[in-house]
Amino acid sequence: MNDLNKTAAPKATWVEVGEESAAQRIDNFLLRRLKGVPKSHVYRVLRSGQVRVNSGRVGPDYRLKIGDRVRLPPVRVSTAVKTAKPAEFPVVHEDASILVVDKPAGVAVHGGSGVSFGVIESLRAARPQAKLLELAHRLDRDTSGLLMVAKKRTALVELHRMLREGEVEKLYSAIVKGAPADDAFELSEPLHKYVTAAGERRVSVGEGGREARTRVRVRKRGAEFSLLEVRLLTGRTHQIRVHLAHAGHPVLGDDKYGDFELNRALAKRGVKRLFLHASRLAFAHPLTGERLHLEARLPADMAAFAGRP
């Protein structure tokens, strides 16, 4: 028997939705439950009506409610499914409903785009007893720092609302080229998303783009490089990187929007990655309302380059 052998589930099963899955889209629910089933097949059984909720057909955007009964059809699951290796990350805060970790640079937050597994898959593998672990937001693969994970569906929904409405204070540390003229300033150019000929996602400053606001404060100024504190007032893709590059102060090590010639020279001085770090979060706890102020110190490589302890 080889690794490609497949076995079929004998019959349909019914699952009752609990608190941990309330408000989750049915397609995401199925992708979690039917591990090893290709995504295309999951959507195929949804479209064909083989998946039922309370005996009725639903679309992929249907959001589950506590007490819903979901029919899972018999599907073929590969026995050669790759699984994530268990991994834990430095915990900055944890309680019954949320987990905040200090993500290292170079680790994706989730699988996809050529990456099999990320932080969330590794956390799930390390905590098989957890009923729910879902990313509340994203960080770029090369950005280090604070990453919020929800352990309860109610916390996830509220965190998403808070992020959407700007109720989460997010501060980043960035080491950039040059020295800004002002000690504090705001960048507000609109940002436009596009896809390159090679299929890569990119962002540029341009009319007709989405509103974007980035507040910047100089923490340490140097002739060649400066350490900045950056506050996100909106949450657009690659916002900090694009705004700072457009202002003439690209983040060191940025392989998409940075100064590529400078990056090559700095690689010899130990700048091996994007020098951007999600350093602080402040928000009201999504369930208790308690005010949380969380901080992750500069990683050793950034601290050494900036000359800070």
Coordinates of C-alpha atoms in Angstrom, one line a residue:
M1 CA 0.0 0.0 0.0
N2 CA 1.5 3.3 -1.0
D3 CA 1.2 6.9 0.3
L4 CA -1.4 7.8 -2.4
N5 CA -3.9 5.3 -1.2
K6 CA -7.3 6.8 -0.4
T7 CA -10.2 5.7 1.7
A8 CA -13.8 6.8 1.5
A9 CA -15.9 8.0 4.4
P10 CA -18.7 5.4 4.7
K11 CA -21.7 7.7 5.1
A12 CA -22.8 11.2 5.8
T13 CA -22.5 12.6 9.3
W14 CA -24.4 15.3 11.1
V15 CA -22.6 17.9 13.3
E16 CA -24.2 20.3 15.7
V17 CA -22.6 23.8 15.8
G18 CA -21.3 25.0 19.1
E19 CA -20.2 28.4 20.4
E20 CA -16.7 27.9 18.9
S21 CA -18.1 27.9 15.4
A22 CA -20.9 30.4 15.7
A23 CA -20.7 33.2 13.0
Q24 CA -18.2 31.2 11.0
R25 CA -18.8 30.9 7.2
I26 CA -19.8 27.4 6.2
D27 CA -17.0 27.2 3.6
N28 CA -14.4 27.9 6.3
F29 CA -16.1 25.5 8.7
L30 CA -15.9 22.7 6.1
L31 CA -12.3 23.4 5.2
R32 CA -11.4 22.9 8.9
R33 CA -13.6 19.8 9.3
L34 CA -12.7 18.0 6.1
K35 CA -8.9 18.0 6.4
G36 CA -7.3 16.4 3.4
V37 CA -10.1 17.3 1.0
P38 CA -9.1 19.6 -1.8
K39 CA -10.6 23.1 -1.5
S40 CA -12.1 22.8 -5.0
H41 CA -14.0 19.6 -3.9
V42 CA -15.3 21.3 -0.8
Y43 CA -16.8 24.1 -2.9
R44 CA -18.2 21.5 -5.4
V45 CA -20.1 19.6 -2.7
L46 CA -21.4 22.9 -1.3
R47 CA -22.7 24.0 -4.8
S48 CA -24.2 20.6 -5.4
G49 CA -26.3 20.7 -2.2
Q50 CA -24.6 17.7 -0.6
V51 CA -23.9 19.9 2.4
R52 CA -27.0 20.8 4.3
V53 CA -27.7 23.1 7.2
N54 CA -30.9 22.2 9.1
S55 CA -31.8 20.0 6.1
G56 CA -31.6 23.0 3.7
R57 CA -29.1 24.1 1.1
V58 CA -26.9 27.0 1.8
G59 CA -24.3 29.1 -0.1
P60 CA -20.6 29.3 0.8
D61 CA -21.1 32.6 2.6
Y62 CA -23.8 31.3 5.0
R63 CA -22.7 32.1 8.6
L64 CA -23.4 29.3 11.1
K65 CA -25.5 29.8 14.3
I66 CA -25.3 27.9 17.5
G67 CA -27.5 24.8 17.3
D68 CA -27.4 24.6 13.5
R69 CA -27.1 20.9 12.3
V70 CA -24.7 20.5 9.4
R71 CA -24.7 17.5 7.1
L72 CA -21.1 16.4 6.1
P73 CA -21.3 14.3 3.0
P74 CA -19.1 11.2 2.5
V75 CA -15.9 12.5 0.9
R76 CA -12.6 10.9 -0.2
V77 CA -9.8 12.0 2.1
S78 CA -6.1 11.4 1.1
T79 CA -4.2 9.5 3.7
A80 CA -1.0 11.3 2.5
V81 CA -2.1 14.6 3.9
K82 CA 0.8 16.7 5.2
T83 CA 0.3 18.0 8.7
A84 CA 2.0 21.0 10.3
K85 CA 4.7 20.4 12.9
P86 CA 3.6 21.5 16.4
A87 CA 5.2 24.8 17.4
E88 CA 4.7 27.4 20.1
F89 CA 5.7 31.0 20.0
P90 CA 6.6 33.5 22.7
V91 CA 3.3 34.3 24.5
V92 CA 2.8 37.9 25.4
H93 CA -0.8 37.5 26.7
E94 CA -3.1 34.6 27.0
D95 CA -6.5 34.1 28.7
A96 CA -9.6 31.9 28.0
S97 CA -10.6 33.8 24.8
I98 CA -7.5 35.4 23.2
L99 CA -3.8 34.6 22.7
V100 CA -1.2 37.1 21.6
V101 CA 2.2 35.9 20.5
D102 CA 5.5 37.5 19.4
K103 CA 5.9 36.2 15.8
P104 CA 9.4 35.9 14.5
A105 CA 10.3 37.3 11.2
G106 CA 10.4 34.9 8.2
V107 CA 7.4 32.9 9.4
A108 CA 4.1 33.2 7.6
V109 CA 1.0 33.7 9.7
H110 CA -0.9 31.0 7.7
G111 CA -0.3 28.5 4.9
G112 CA -0.8 29.5 1.3
S113 CA 1.1 31.2 -1.6
G114 CA 3.8 28.6 -1.6
V115 CA 3.9 28.2 2.2
S116 CA 2.5 24.9 3.4
F117 CA 2.0 25.9 7.0
G118 CA 2.2 29.1 9.1
V119 CA 1.9 30.2 12.7
I120 CA -1.8 29.3 13.0
E121 CA -1.4 25.7 11.7
S122 CA 1.6 25.1 14.0
L123 CA -0.3 26.4 17.0
R124 CA -3.3 24.2 16.2
A125 CA -0.9 21.2 15.9
A126 CA 0.7 22.1 19.3
R127 CA -2.7 22.6 21.0
P128 CA -4.9 19.8 19.7
Q129 CA -7.2 20.2 22.7
A130 CA -8.1 23.8 21.6
K131 CA -11.6 24.0 20.3
L132 CA -10.8 27.2 18.3
L133 CA -7.7 29.0 17.2
E134 CA -8.2 31.7 14.5
L135 CA -6.1 34.6 13.4
A136 CA -7.7 37.9 14.3
H137 CA -5.5 39.9 11.9
R138 CA -2.4 39.4 9.7
L139 CA 1.3 40.3 9.7
D140 CA 3.5 40.1 6.6
R141 CA 5.8 37.0 6.6
D142 CA 8.9 39.2 7.1
T143 CA 7.3 41.4 9.8
S144 CA 8.0 40.3 13.4
G145 CA 5.9 41.1 16.4
L146 CA 2.5 41.0 18.1
L147 CA 0.0 38.7 16.5
M148 CA -3.6 38.2 17.9
V149 CA -5.3 34.8 17.9
A150 CA -8.8 34.2 19.0
K151 CA -9.7 31.2 21.1
K152 CA -13.4 31.8 21.1
R153 CA -15.7 32.7 18.2
T154 CA -17.3 35.6 20.1
A155 CA -13.9 37.1 20.7
L156 CA -12.9 36.7 17.1
V157 CA -16.1 38.5 15.8
E158 CA -15.6 41.4 18.3
L159 CA -11.9 41.7 17.5
H160 CA -12.7 41.9 13.8
R161 CA -15.2 44.7 14.6
M162 CA -12.7 46.6 16.7
L163 CA -10.1 46.3 14.1
R164 CA -12.5 47.4 11.4
E165 CA -13.6 50.5 13.4
G166 CA -10.1 51.5 14.5
E167 CA -10.5 50.6 18.1
V168 CA -7.2 48.7 18.3
E169 CA -4.1 50.9 18.7
K170 CA -1.3 49.3 16.6
L171 CA 2.3 50.6 16.8
Y172 CA 5.2 49.4 14.8
S173 CA 9.0 50.0 15.0
A174 CA 10.8 50.5 11.7
I175 CA 14.4 51.2 10.8
V176 CA 14.4 53.3 7.6
K177 CA 16.8 55.0 5.1
G178 CA 17.6 58.6 5.8
A179 CA 16.4 61.1 8.4
P180 CA 12.9 62.6 8.2
A181 CA 12.9 66.4 8.4
D182 CA 10.2 66.5 11.1
D183 CA 10.1 64.7 14.4
A184 CA 6.4 63.8 13.9
F185 CA 4.3 63.7 10.8
E186 CA 1.4 62.0 9.1
L187 CA 1.3 60.2 5.7
S188 CA -2.2 60.1 4.0
E189 CA -1.7 59.2 0.4
P190 CA -4.4 56.8 -1.0
L191 CA -3.2 53.3 -1.7
H192 CA -4.1 51.2 -4.8
K193 CA -3.7 47.4 -4.9
Y194 CA -2.7 45.6 -8.1
V195 CA -1.2 42.4 -9.3
T196 CA 2.1 42.2 -11.3
A197 CA 2.6 40.3 -14.5
A198 CA 4.2 37.6 -12.4
G199 CA 1.0 37.3 -10.3
E200 CA 2.4 39.0 -7.2
R201 CA 0.3 41.3 -5.1
R202 CA 1.6 44.9 -4.9
V203 CA 0.4 48.3 -3.6
S204 CA 1.1 51.8 -4.9
V205 CA 0.3 55.3 -4.1
G206 CA -2.3 56.6 -6.6
E207 CA -5.5 58.6 -7.0
G208 CA -8.6 56.4 -6.8
G209 CA -7.0 54.2 -4.1
R210 CA -8.3 53.6 -0.7
E211 CA -7.9 56.1 2.1
A212 CA -4.8 55.3 4.2
R213 CA -3.3 57.2 7.2
T214 CA 0.0 56.5 8.9
R215 CA 1.3 58.5 11.8
V216 CA 5.1 58.6 12.3
R217 CA 7.3 59.7 15.1
V218 CA 11.1 59.7 15.0
R219 CA 12.6 57.8 17.9
K220 CA 16.2 58.0 16.9
R221 CA 17.6 60.0 14.0
G222 CA 20.8 59.3 12.2
A223 CA 22.5 60.6 9.1
E224 CA 22.0 57.4 7.2
F225 CA 19.2 55.5 9.1
S226 CA 16.5 56.4 11.6
L227 CA 14.4 54.4 14.0
L228 CA 10.7 55.3 13.7
E229 CA 7.6 54.6 15.7
V230 CA 4.7 54.1 13.3
R231 CA 1.0 54.1 14.2
L232 CA -1.5 52.6 11.8
L233 CA -4.7 54.7 11.6
T234 CA -6.0 52.5 8.8
G235 CA -5.1 48.9 8.0
R236 CA -4.3 48.7 4.3
T237 CA -2.1 46.0 2.7
H238 CA 1.6 46.9 3.0
Q239 CA 0.6 50.4 4.2
I240 CA 3.6 51.2 6.3
R241 CA 6.1 50.0 3.7
V242 CA 4.5 51.8 0.8
H243 CA 3.9 55.1 2.7
L244 CA 7.4 55.3 4.0
A245 CA 9.0 54.3 0.6
H246 CA 6.9 57.0 -1.1
A247 CA 8.1 59.5 1.5
G248 CA 11.7 58.7 0.6
H249 CA 12.4 56.6 3.7
P250 CA 12.0 53.0 2.7
V251 CA 12.2 50.3 5.4
L252 CA 15.5 48.6 5.4
G253 CA 15.4 45.1 3.9
D254 CA 12.2 45.7 2.1
D255 CA 12.4 43.4 -1.0
K256 CA 9.2 44.8 -2.6
Y257 CA 9.3 48.6 -2.1
G258 CA 12.7 49.3 -0.7
D259 CA 16.0 50.6 -2.0
F260 CA 17.4 47.4 -3.5
E261 CA 20.9 48.6 -4.0
L262 CA 21.1 49.7 -0.4
N263 CA 19.6 46.4 0.8
R264 CA 22.4 44.5 -1.0
A265 CA 25.0 46.6 0.7
L266 CA 23.3 46.3 4.1
A267 CA 23.0 42.5 3.8
K268 CA 26.8 42.4 4.5
R269 CA 26.1 44.3 7.8
G270 CA 23.5 41.8 9.0
V271 CA 20.3 43.2 7.6
K272 CA 18.9 40.0 6.3
R273 CA 15.2 40.8 6.5
L274 CA 12.6 43.5 6.6
F275 CA 13.3 45.8 9.6
L276 CA 9.6 46.2 10.6
H277 CA 8.3 45.0 14.0
A278 CA 4.8 45.1 15.4
S279 CA 5.8 46.4 18.8
R280 CA 2.7 47.5 20.7
L281 CA -1.0 46.8 20.9
A282 CA -3.6 48.6 23.1
F283 CA -7.3 47.6 23.1
A284 CA -10.2 46.7 25.3
H285 CA -10.5 43.0 25.8
P286 CA -13.2 41.8 23.4
L287 CA -15.2 40.0 26.1
T288 CA -14.3 41.6 29.5
G289 CA -13.7 45.2 28.4
E290 CA -10.4 45.3 30.4
R291 CA -7.9 47.6 28.8
L292 CA -4.8 45.7 27.6
H293 CA -1.5 47.3 26.8
L294 CA 0.9 44.7 25.2
E295 CA 4.4 45.1 24.0
A296 CA 7.1 43.1 22.2
R297 CA 10.7 44.3 22.5
L298 CA 12.7 44.9 19.3
P299 CA 14.2 41.7 18.0
A300 CA 18.0 41.3 18.6
D301 CA 19.0 42.1 15.0
M302 CA 17.0 45.3 14.9
A303 CA 18.1 46.4 18.4
A304 CA 21.7 45.8 17.5
F305 CA 21.5 47.8 14.3
A306 CA 19.6 50.6 15.9
G307 CA 22.2 50.7 18.8
R308 CA 19.4 50.3 21.4
P309 CA 19.5 47.9 24.4

